CSV table of C-alpha atoms in Angstrom, one decimal:
chain,number,residue,atom,x,y,z
Y,1,ARG,CA,84.5,117.1,120.1
Y,2,TYR,CA,86.5,114.4,118.2
Y,3,GLU,CA,89.6,115.2,116.2
Y,4,GLN,CA,91.8,112.7,114.3
Y,5,ALA,CA,94.3,113.5,111.6
Y,6,ARG,CA,94.1,110.1,109.8
Y,7,PRO,CA,91.3,109.4,107.3
Y,8,PHE,CA,88.7,106.8,108.1
Y,9,HIS,CA,88.8,103.3,106.7
Y,10,PRO,CA,85.2,103.3,105.4
Y,11,GLU,CA,84.4,99.6,106.2
Y,12,ARG,CA,85.6,100.0,109.8
Y,13,LEU,CA,83.7,103.3,110.1
Y,14,GLN,CA,80.5,101.5,109.1
Y,15,GLN,CA,81.2,98.9,111.7
Y,16,ALA,CA,81.9,101.6,114.4
Y,17,LEU,CA,78.6,103.3,113.5
Y,18,ASP,CA,76.6,100.1,113.5
Y,19,GLU,CA,78.2,98.4,116.6
Y,20,HIS,CA,78.9,101.4,118.8
Y,21,LEU,CA,77.1,104.5,118.0
Y,22,ASP,CA,73.7,103.1,116.8
Y,23,ARG,CA,73.5,100.6,119.6
Y,24,GLY,CA,74.1,103.2,122.3
Y,25,ALA,CA,77.4,101.8,123.5
Y,26,CYS,CA,78.7,105.4,123.6
Y,27,GLY,CA,75.6,106.9,125.1
Y,28,THR,CA,72.7,108.3,123.2
Y,29,ILE,CA,74.1,110.3,120.3
Y,30,ILE,CA,71.3,112.7,119.2
Y,31,ARG,CA,73.3,114.9,116.7
Y,32,SER,CA,76.8,114.9,115.3
Y,33,SER,CA,78.3,117.1,112.6
Y,34,GLY,CA,81.6,118.3,111.1
Y,35,PHE,CA,84.2,117.5,108.6
Y,36,CYS,CA,85.5,114.0,107.7
Y,37,ARG,CA,87.8,112.3,105.3
Y,38,MET,CA,87.6,108.7,104.0
Y,39,ALA,CA,90.7,106.9,102.8
Y,40,THR,CA,88.9,105.6,99.6
Y,41,ARG,CA,88.1,109.2,98.6
Y,42,PRO,CA,91.5,110.9,99.0
Y,43,GLY,CA,91.7,114.7,98.6
Y,44,VAL,CA,88.0,115.2,99.4
Y,45,THR,CA,86.7,116.8,102.6
Y,46,ALA,CA,83.1,115.7,103.4
Y,47,HIS,CA,80.4,117.0,105.6
Y,48,TRP,CA,79.4,114.5,108.3
Y,49,ASP,CA,75.7,115.2,109.1
Y,50,HIS,CA,73.9,113.0,111.6
Y,51,VAL,CA,70.6,113.4,113.3
Y,52,GLY,CA,68.9,110.6,115.2
Y,53,THR,CA,69.2,107.4,113.2
Y,54,MET,CA,70.1,109.2,109.9
Y,55,ILE,CA,73.6,109.9,108.8
Y,56,SER,CA,75.0,111.3,105.5
Y,57,PHE,CA,78.4,112.1,104.1
Y,58,SER,CA,78.5,114.7,101.3
Y,59,PRO,CA,81.6,116.1,99.5
Y,60,LEU,CA,82.3,119.7,100.3
Y,61,ALA,CA,85.7,120.5,98.9
Y,62,ARG,CA,88.5,118.9,96.9
Y,63,ASP,CA,92.1,119.6,97.8
Y,64,ASP,CA,93.0,120.0,94.1
Y,65,GLU,CA,90.5,122.9,93.8
Y,66,ARG,CA,92.1,125.0,96.5
Y,67,HIS,CA,94.0,128.2,95.7
Y,68,SER,CA,97.5,128.4,97.2
Y,69,ASP,CA,96.3,130.8,99.9
Y,70,ASP,CA,93.2,128.8,100.8
Y,71,ALA,CA,93.2,126.7,104.0
Y,72,LEU,CA,92.0,123.1,104.1
Y,73,LEU,CA,88.6,122.7,105.7
Y,74,ALA,CA,90.0,119.7,107.6
Y,75,LEU,CA,93.1,117.6,107.6
Y,76,GLY,CA,91.2,114.6,108.9
Y,77,GLN,CA,88.2,114.3,111.2
Y,78,ASP,CA,86.8,117.3,113.0
Y,79,LEU,CA,83.5,116.3,114.5
Y,80,ILE,CA,81.2,117.4,117.3
Y,81,PHE,CA,78.8,115.0,119.2
Y,82,ILE,CA,75.7,116.0,121.2
Y,83,GLY,CA,73.8,113.5,123.2
Y,84,LEU,CA,72.7,112.1,126.5
Y,85,ASP,CA,75.1,110.2,128.8
Y,86,VAL,CA,77.8,110.4,126.1
Y,87,GLN,CA,80.7,108.0,127.0
Y,88,LYS,CA,83.6,110.1,125.7
Y,89,ASP,CA,86.3,107.5,126.0
Y,90,ALA,CA,84.1,104.8,124.4
Y,91,LEU,CA,83.3,107.2,121.5
Y,92,ILE,CA,86.9,108.1,120.9
Y,93,THR,CA,87.9,104.4,121.0
Y,94,ALA,CA,85.2,103.5,118.5
Y,95,LEU,CA,86.1,106.2,116.1
Y,96,ASP,CA,89.9,105.7,116.5
Y,97,SER,CA,89.4,102.1,115.6
Y,98,ALA,CA,88.0,103.3,112.2
Y,99,ALA,CA,91.0,105.4,111.4
Y,100,LEU,CA,93.8,104.1,109.3
Y,101,THR,CA,96.5,102.1,111.1
Y,102,ASP,CA,100.2,103.1,110.7
Y,103,ASP,CA,100.7,100.4,108.0
Y,104,GLU,CA,97.6,101.4,106.1
Y,105,LEU,CA,98.6,105.0,106.2
Y,106,LEU,CA,102.0,104.3,104.9
Y,107,ALA,CA,100.6,102.1,102.1
Y,108,GLY,CA,99.2,105.3,100.5
Y,109,PRO,CA,96.2,106.1,98.3
Y,110,GLU,CA,96.8,103.3,95.8
Y,111,ALA,CA,96.3,100.8,98.5
Y,112,TRP,CA,93.4,102.7,100.0
Y,113,ALA,CA,91.5,102.6,96.7
Y,114,ARG,CA,91.2,98.8,97.2
Y,115,PHE,CA,89.5,99.1,100.7
Y,116,PRO,CA,85.9,98.0,100.8
Y,117,ASP,CA,83.7,101.1,100.9
Y,118,PRO,CA,80.0,100.5,101.9
Y,119,PHE,CA,78.9,104.1,101.5
Y,120,PRO,CA,77.1,105.5,98.4
Y,121,ALA,CA,79.4,106.9,95.7
Y,122,TRP,CA,79.7,110.7,95.4
Y,123,ASP,CA,79.0,112.5,92.2
Y,124,LEU,CA,81.8,115.0,92.0
Y,125,ALA,CA,81.2,115.9,88.4
Y,126,ASP,CA,79.3,119.1,89.2
Y,127,ARG,CA,82.3,120.2,91.3
Y,128,GLY,CA,84.7,120.0,88.3
Y,129,ALA,CA,86.2,116.6,89.2
Y,130,GLU,CA,87.7,114.5,86.4
Y,131,GLY,CA,87.7,110.8,86.2
Y,132,PRO,CA,85.6,108.1,88.0
Y,133,THR,CA,84.0,108.9,91.3
Y,134,GLU,CA,83.3,105.4,92.5
Y,135,VAL,CA,85.8,103.5,94.5
């Protein structure tokens, strides 16, 4: 299980996936799933769904749609990994390297919006979101 309170920097997450998880540096990851947050998409909890070589991130909930008594799905990352010869420390190091640094976190959402984001845009219109969804 991997937990991290800070959101992911999407470009570094892509690098971690390509360089560490896909190449087997952390063992053979067969399946991973859970909740995640990306800095370029603040206020949105996504579903991390990975099987074999396929991975997808899809929006599940927006913080601004919660009622006052609703709990957050996740503050940051809450993921489970299943595989063969999983190198737990290497996996944690790879994923932690994709999380925001202290300086990035303190810079806030306006700065995060300028981060490169290699992942497909989410269409949040059907969830009641207003404004642009691409970052």
